[in-house]
Amino acid sequence: MLNFLSKDMGIDLGTANTLIYIKDSGIVLNEPSVIALDKRRNVTIAVGDQAKAMIGKAPANILVVRPLQDGVISDFDRTADMLRAFIDKAVTANKIKNFRVVVGVPSGVTEVEKRAVEQVVRQMGASDVYILEEPMAAAIGAGLDVDSSTACMIADIGGGTTDIAIIALGGIVASTSIRHAGDKFNDAIVQYVRKRYALMIGEKTAENLKIEAGAACLDVDENGDEIIKTVKASGRDIISGLPKILDVTNRDIMLGLQESVDMIIDGIKATIEKAPPEIAADIAANGMILSGGGGMIYNLDKLIEKRTGIKAVVAENPFEAVAMGTGMSLNNIETLKIHALSVNRR
């Protein structure tokens, strides 16, 4: 057992997943931001992977909730319970106190929402709490030089929000935060399959379809024909009410995601339009980075380049970039104070 009493940590408190980075140990926890409660006894019975497995299957006495919505805390008490359980898993110690924490939050959150995050983390025993905007954290985690005079650009597409930012000289020059990301992708797939095939599918099935067959645009073969991939979708037939399994294609998922992808590309364009000309020139020369689970949508990078003229590259660690960035920022507290909003007030 390691002594974590003096260990600092970075937390990516995401709508879909929570990741915890321990200094000198790397990412030690990566689990869904889900908590399950027994309503009769008012006790937590599962968090993370175990709780997510209960979604859509729990009996009436078990409430399965995602306490963060659109990148912010919607249920304070449940978020605190979930985070406490995650930290206990991460540090494997009975008591931890007087440690420093950096938390990644969407760039569009309000001061009230930032204070709510701080309060949850401080309840865990943190002495110093730093709030780092997710695009800044993702850029640090992706290895970009955020302190350079040459601007860099990143789009972090998470579960609840898409955060797009242009960063130079240690600060965010222009940013756009869209509360439209991975969760809305799933909803769009549910609605498309319902409309196209009269099949009602669940959130988990939609997420699996997004991962297995999601695409921003399709590849073509040597004849110029689209390369079609087929996957199975299971759900309930709306007409008969009976279980049904059918084939859906990557073209179906692409069409279902089309509106969401358009919104993200519009957000990228809007962010560039806010930037000074010299900054825009840097982006034109150096391109941009995609991070977050949504950044892994197949061919999203190619479609962005086609529609904007800006070369887009998926980060080497897209899913972990924010958590890595929060943790890496702890290596230099003085620089962190410049990048982050310090909320050390008692």
Coordinates of C-alpha atoms in Angstrom, one line a residue:
M1 CA 0.0 0.0 0.0
L2 CA 1.4 3.4 -1.0
N3 CA 1.3 6.3 1.3
F4 CA -1.0 8.7 -0.5
L5 CA -1.2 11.3 2.3
S6 CA 1.2 13.5 0.4
K7 CA 0.0 12.6 -3.0
D8 CA -1.7 15.1 -5.3
M9 CA -4.3 14.2 -7.8
G10 CA -6.0 15.3 -11.0
I11 CA -9.6 14.5 -11.6
D12 CA -11.5 14.5 -14.9
L13 CA -15.1 14.7 -13.4
G14 CA -16.9 13.9 -16.6
T15 CA -20.5 13.5 -17.5
A16 CA -19.9 10.0 -18.9
N17 CA -16.7 8.9 -17.2
T18 CA -14.6 10.0 -14.2
L19 CA -10.8 9.5 -14.4
I20 CA -8.4 10.0 -11.5
Y21 CA -4.7 10.7 -12.0
I22 CA -2.3 10.3 -9.0
K23 CA 1.0 12.1 -9.2
D24 CA 3.9 9.7 -9.9
S25 CA 1.4 6.9 -10.5
G26 CA -0.5 8.0 -13.6
I27 CA -4.2 7.3 -14.2
V28 CA -5.4 4.9 -11.5
L29 CA -9.1 5.0 -12.1
N30 CA -11.3 5.2 -15.2
E31 CA -15.0 4.4 -14.6
P32 CA -18.4 5.6 -15.7
S33 CA -19.9 8.5 -13.8
V34 CA -22.9 6.4 -12.6
I35 CA -24.2 5.6 -9.1
A36 CA -26.8 3.1 -8.0
L37 CA -28.9 3.5 -4.9
D38 CA -31.3 1.3 -2.9
K39 CA -34.2 3.7 -2.4
R40 CA -35.7 1.7 0.5
R41 CA -32.5 1.9 2.6
N42 CA -31.2 5.1 1.0
V43 CA -27.7 3.6 0.6
T44 CA -25.3 3.4 -2.3
I45 CA -25.0 -0.1 -3.6
A46 CA -22.7 0.4 -6.7
V47 CA -20.7 3.0 -8.6
G48 CA -18.9 3.1 -11.9
D49 CA -18.9 0.0 -14.0
Q50 CA -21.1 -2.0 -11.7
A51 CA -23.7 0.7 -11.6
K52 CA -23.6 1.2 -15.4
A53 CA -24.3 -2.4 -15.9
M54 CA -27.6 -1.9 -14.1
I55 CA -28.9 0.9 -16.5
G56 CA -32.2 -0.2 -18.0
K57 CA -32.3 -3.4 -15.9
A58 CA -32.8 -2.3 -12.3
P59 CA -36.0 -3.1 -10.3
A60 CA -38.2 -0.4 -8.9
N61 CA -36.3 -0.2 -5.6
I62 CA -33.0 0.6 -7.2
L63 CA -32.3 4.0 -8.7
V64 CA -29.5 4.2 -11.2
V65 CA -28.5 7.8 -11.9
R66 CA -25.8 9.8 -13.7
P67 CA -25.3 12.7 -11.2
L68 CA -23.6 15.0 -13.8
Q69 CA -25.5 16.3 -16.8
D70 CA -24.1 18.4 -19.7
G71 CA -20.8 18.7 -17.9
V72 CA -22.1 20.0 -14.6
I73 CA -23.3 18.6 -11.3
S74 CA -27.0 18.1 -11.4
D75 CA -27.2 16.1 -8.1
F76 CA -24.7 17.4 -5.6
D77 CA -25.2 14.7 -2.9
R78 CA -24.9 11.8 -5.4
T79 CA -21.9 13.3 -7.0
A80 CA -20.2 13.6 -3.6
D81 CA -21.1 10.0 -2.8
M82 CA -19.8 8.8 -6.2
L83 CA -16.6 10.7 -6.1
R84 CA -15.9 9.6 -2.5
A85 CA -16.2 6.0 -3.6
F86 CA -14.0 6.6 -6.6
I87 CA -11.3 8.2 -4.5
D88 CA -11.4 5.4 -2.0
K89 CA -10.9 3.0 -4.9
A90 CA -8.1 5.1 -6.3
V91 CA -6.0 5.6 -3.2
T92 CA -6.7 2.4 -1.3
A93 CA -6.1 4.2 2.0
N94 CA -8.3 4.7 4.9
K95 CA -7.9 8.4 5.3
I96 CA -6.4 11.0 3.0
K97 CA -6.1 14.7 3.8
N98 CA -4.1 17.8 3.0
F99 CA -3.6 16.9 -0.6
R100 CA -3.9 19.1 -3.7
V101 CA -6.4 18.5 -6.4
V102 CA -6.8 19.8 -10.0
V103 CA -10.3 19.3 -11.4
G104 CA -11.1 19.6 -15.1
V105 CA -14.4 21.4 -15.9
P106 CA -16.1 22.5 -19.1
S107 CA -15.1 26.0 -20.2
G108 CA -18.7 27.2 -20.2
V109 CA -19.5 26.5 -16.6
T110 CA -20.6 29.3 -14.3
E111 CA -18.9 30.5 -11.1
V112 CA -21.6 28.8 -9.1
E113 CA -21.0 25.5 -10.9
K114 CA -17.2 25.8 -10.3
R115 CA -17.9 26.4 -6.6
A116 CA -20.1 23.3 -6.5
V117 CA -17.2 21.2 -7.9
E118 CA -14.8 22.7 -5.4
Q119 CA -17.1 21.9 -2.5
V120 CA -17.5 18.3 -3.5
V121 CA -13.7 17.8 -3.8
R122 CA -13.0 19.7 -0.6
Q123 CA -15.3 17.3 1.2
M124 CA -12.9 14.6 0.3
G125 CA -10.2 16.2 2.4
A126 CA -8.4 18.3 -0.2
S127 CA -6.5 21.3 1.1
D128 CA -6.0 23.2 -2.2
V129 CA -8.4 22.9 -5.2
Y130 CA -7.6 24.2 -8.6
I131 CA -10.2 24.4 -11.3
L132 CA -8.7 23.9 -14.8
E133 CA -10.9 24.4 -17.9
E134 CA -11.1 21.1 -19.8
P135 CA -9.7 22.4 -23.1
M136 CA -6.6 23.7 -21.3
A137 CA -6.3 20.4 -19.4
A138 CA -6.8 18.4 -22.6
A139 CA -4.2 20.5 -24.5
I140 CA -1.6 19.9 -21.7
G141 CA -2.4 16.2 -21.6
A142 CA -2.1 16.0 -25.4
G143 CA 1.4 17.4 -25.2
L144 CA 0.7 20.8 -26.7
D145 CA 2.9 23.8 -25.7
V146 CA 0.2 26.0 -24.1
D147 CA 2.7 28.6 -23.0
S148 CA 4.2 29.2 -26.4
S149 CA 3.5 32.4 -28.4
T150 CA 2.5 30.1 -31.3
A151 CA -1.2 29.4 -30.8
C152 CA -2.6 25.8 -30.6
M153 CA -6.2 24.7 -31.0
I154 CA -8.1 21.8 -29.4
A155 CA -11.6 20.4 -29.5
D156 CA -12.4 18.2 -26.5
I157 CA -15.6 16.2 -27.2
G158 CA -16.7 14.6 -24.0
G159 CA -19.9 13.0 -22.8
G160 CA -21.8 16.2 -21.9
T161 CA -19.9 19.0 -23.6
T162 CA -17.8 19.8 -26.5
D163 CA -15.1 22.4 -25.5
I164 CA -13.2 24.1 -28.3
A165 CA -10.4 26.5 -27.5
I166 CA -7.5 28.3 -29.1
I167 CA -4.7 28.7 -26.5
A168 CA -1.5 30.9 -26.6
L169 CA 0.8 32.2 -23.9
G170 CA -0.7 30.1 -21.2
G171 CA -4.3 31.4 -21.7
I172 CA -7.4 30.7 -23.7
V173 CA -7.6 33.3 -26.5
A174 CA -11.0 32.2 -27.9
S175 CA -13.3 29.3 -26.9
T176 CA -16.7 27.8 -27.5
S177 CA -18.5 25.4 -25.2
I178 CA -21.4 23.4 -26.7
R179 CA -23.6 21.3 -24.4
H180 CA -23.8 18.8 -27.2
A181 CA -21.4 15.8 -27.2
G182 CA -21.3 12.0 -26.7
D183 CA -24.6 11.8 -24.8
K184 CA -26.4 13.7 -27.5
F185 CA -24.8 11.4 -30.1
N186 CA -26.4 8.5 -28.3
D187 CA -29.8 10.2 -28.2
A188 CA -29.5 11.0 -31.9
I189 CA -28.8 7.3 -32.7
V190 CA -31.8 6.2 -30.6
Q191 CA -34.1 8.6 -32.5
Y192 CA -32.8 7.7 -35.9
V193 CA -33.1 3.9 -35.4
R194 CA -36.6 4.4 -34.0
K195 CA -37.7 6.5 -37.0
R196 CA -35.9 4.4 -39.6
Y197 CA -36.6 0.9 -38.4
A198 CA -39.4 1.3 -35.8
L199 CA -37.1 -0.2 -33.2
M200 CA -36.7 1.2 -29.7
I201 CA -33.2 0.7 -28.5
G202 CA -31.6 1.6 -25.1
E203 CA -28.8 4.0 -24.3
K204 CA -26.2 1.3 -24.0
T205 CA -27.1 -0.2 -27.3
A206 CA -26.9 3.2 -29.0
E207 CA -23.5 3.8 -27.4
N208 CA -22.2 0.4 -28.7
L209 CA -23.5 1.3 -32.2
K210 CA -21.7 4.6 -32.0
I211 CA -18.4 2.9 -31.0
E212 CA -18.7 0.0 -33.5
A213 CA -20.1 1.8 -36.5
G214 CA -20.1 5.5 -35.8
A215 CA -18.7 7.7 -38.6
A216 CA -18.6 11.3 -39.6
C217 CA -18.3 10.3 -43.2
L218 CA -17.8 7.0 -45.0
D219 CA -14.8 5.6 -46.8
V220 CA -15.1 4.7 -50.5
D221 CA -13.6 1.9 -52.5
E222 CA -11.6 2.1 -55.8
N223 CA -14.9 2.5 -57.7
G224 CA -16.0 5.4 -55.6
D225 CA -18.7 3.4 -53.8
E226 CA -19.2 3.8 -50.1
I227 CA -17.8 1.0 -48.0
I228 CA -20.8 -0.3 -45.9
K229 CA -20.4 -2.1 -42.6
T230 CA -23.3 -3.9 -40.9
V231 CA -23.8 -4.3 -37.2
K232 CA -26.5 -5.9 -35.1
A233 CA -29.0 -3.7 -33.1
S234 CA -31.3 -5.3 -30.5
G235 CA -34.4 -3.7 -29.0
R236 CA -38.1 -3.7 -28.9
D237 CA -40.2 -3.5 -32.0
I238 CA -42.5 -0.5 -31.7
I239 CA -45.4 -2.1 -33.7
S240 CA -45.4 -5.5 -32.1
G241 CA -43.9 -4.7 -28.8
L242 CA -41.7 -7.8 -29.0
P243 CA -37.9 -8.1 -28.8
K244 CA -36.2 -7.8 -32.2
I245 CA -32.7 -7.9 -33.6
L246 CA -31.9 -6.3 -36.9
D247 CA -28.9 -5.1 -39.0
V248 CA -28.1 -1.4 -39.2
T249 CA -25.2 0.0 -41.2
N250 CA -22.5 2.5 -40.6
R251 CA -24.4 4.8 -43.1
D252 CA -27.4 4.7 -40.8
I253 CA -25.2 5.8 -37.8
M254 CA -23.5 8.5 -40.0
L255 CA -26.9 9.9 -40.9
G256 CA -28.1 9.8 -37.3
L257 CA -25.0 11.7 -36.2
Q258 CA -25.0 14.2 -39.0
E259 CA -26.7 17.1 -37.1
S260 CA -24.4 16.6 -34.1
V261 CA -21.3 16.6 -36.2
D262 CA -22.5 19.7 -38.0
M263 CA -22.9 21.5 -34.7
I264 CA -19.3 20.7 -33.7
I265 CA -17.9 21.8 -37.0
D266 CA -19.9 25.1 -36.7
G267 CA -18.4 25.5 -33.2
I268 CA -14.9 25.1 -34.6
K269 CA -15.6 27.7 -37.3
A270 CA -17.1 30.1 -34.7
T271 CA -14.1 29.8 -32.4
I272 CA -11.7 30.6 -35.3
E273 CA -13.8 33.6 -36.2
K274 CA -13.3 35.0 -32.7
A275 CA -9.6 34.8 -32.9
P276 CA -7.2 37.6 -34.0
P277 CA -5.8 37.2 -37.5
E278 CA -2.3 36.3 -36.3
I279 CA -3.7 33.6 -34.1
A280 CA -5.9 32.2 -37.0
A281 CA -2.7 32.1 -39.1
D282 CA -1.0 29.8 -36.5
I283 CA -4.0 27.5 -36.6
A284 CA -4.0 27.4 -40.4
A285 CA -0.3 26.4 -40.3
N286 CA -0.4 23.9 -37.4
G287 CA -3.9 22.5 -37.5
M288 CA -5.8 21.3 -34.4
I289 CA -6.1 18.4 -32.0
L290 CA -9.2 16.3 -31.3
S291 CA -9.6 14.8 -27.8
G292 CA -12.3 13.1 -25.7
G293 CA -14.3 10.0 -26.6
G294 CA -16.2 11.9 -29.3
G295 CA -13.0 12.9 -30.9
M296 CA -12.6 9.2 -31.8
I297 CA -15.6 9.2 -34.1
Y298 CA -14.3 7.6 -37.3
N299 CA -13.3 10.1 -40.0
L300 CA -14.3 13.1 -37.9
D301 CA -10.8 14.5 -38.4
K302 CA -11.1 14.1 -42.2
L303 CA -14.5 15.8 -42.3
I304 CA -13.3 18.7 -40.3
E305 CA -10.4 19.2 -42.6
K306 CA -12.7 19.0 -45.6
R307 CA -15.2 21.5 -44.3
T308 CA -12.8 24.0 -42.7
G309 CA -9.5 23.6 -44.4
I310 CA -7.8 23.0 -41.1
K311 CA -5.9 19.8 -40.6
A312 CA -7.3 17.8 -37.6
V313 CA -5.4 15.1 -35.8
V314 CA -6.7 12.8 -33.0
A315 CA -4.6 13.0 -29.9
E316 CA -2.6 9.9 -29.0
N317 CA -4.5 9.6 -25.7
P318 CA -7.9 11.2 -26.6
F319 CA -9.9 9.6 -23.8
E320 CA -7.4 10.3 -21.1
A321 CA -6.1 13.7 -22.2
V322 CA -8.1 15.8 -19.7
A323 CA -7.1 13.6 -16.8
M324 CA -3.5 13.5 -17.9
G325 CA -3.5 17.3 -18.2
T326 CA -4.9 17.9 -14.7
G327 CA -2.3 15.6 -13.3
M328 CA 0.7 16.9 -15.3
S329 CA -0.2 20.5 -14.4
L330 CA 0.7 19.6 -10.8
N331 CA 4.3 19.4 -11.7
N332 CA 4.6 23.1 -11.7
I333 CA 2.2 24.8 -9.2
E334 CA 3.2 28.3 -10.1
T335 CA 2.4 27.7 -13.8
L336 CA -0.8 26.0 -12.7
K337 CA -1.9 29.1 -10.8
I338 CA -1.6 31.0 -14.1
H339 CA -3.6 28.3 -16.1
A340 CA -6.2 27.6 -13.5
L341 CA -8.7 29.3 -11.3
S342 CA -7.4 28.8 -7.8
V343 CA -10.2 28.3 -5.2
N344 CA -8.2 28.0 -2.1
R345 CA -10.6 30.0 0.0
R346 CA -11.9 28.2 3.1

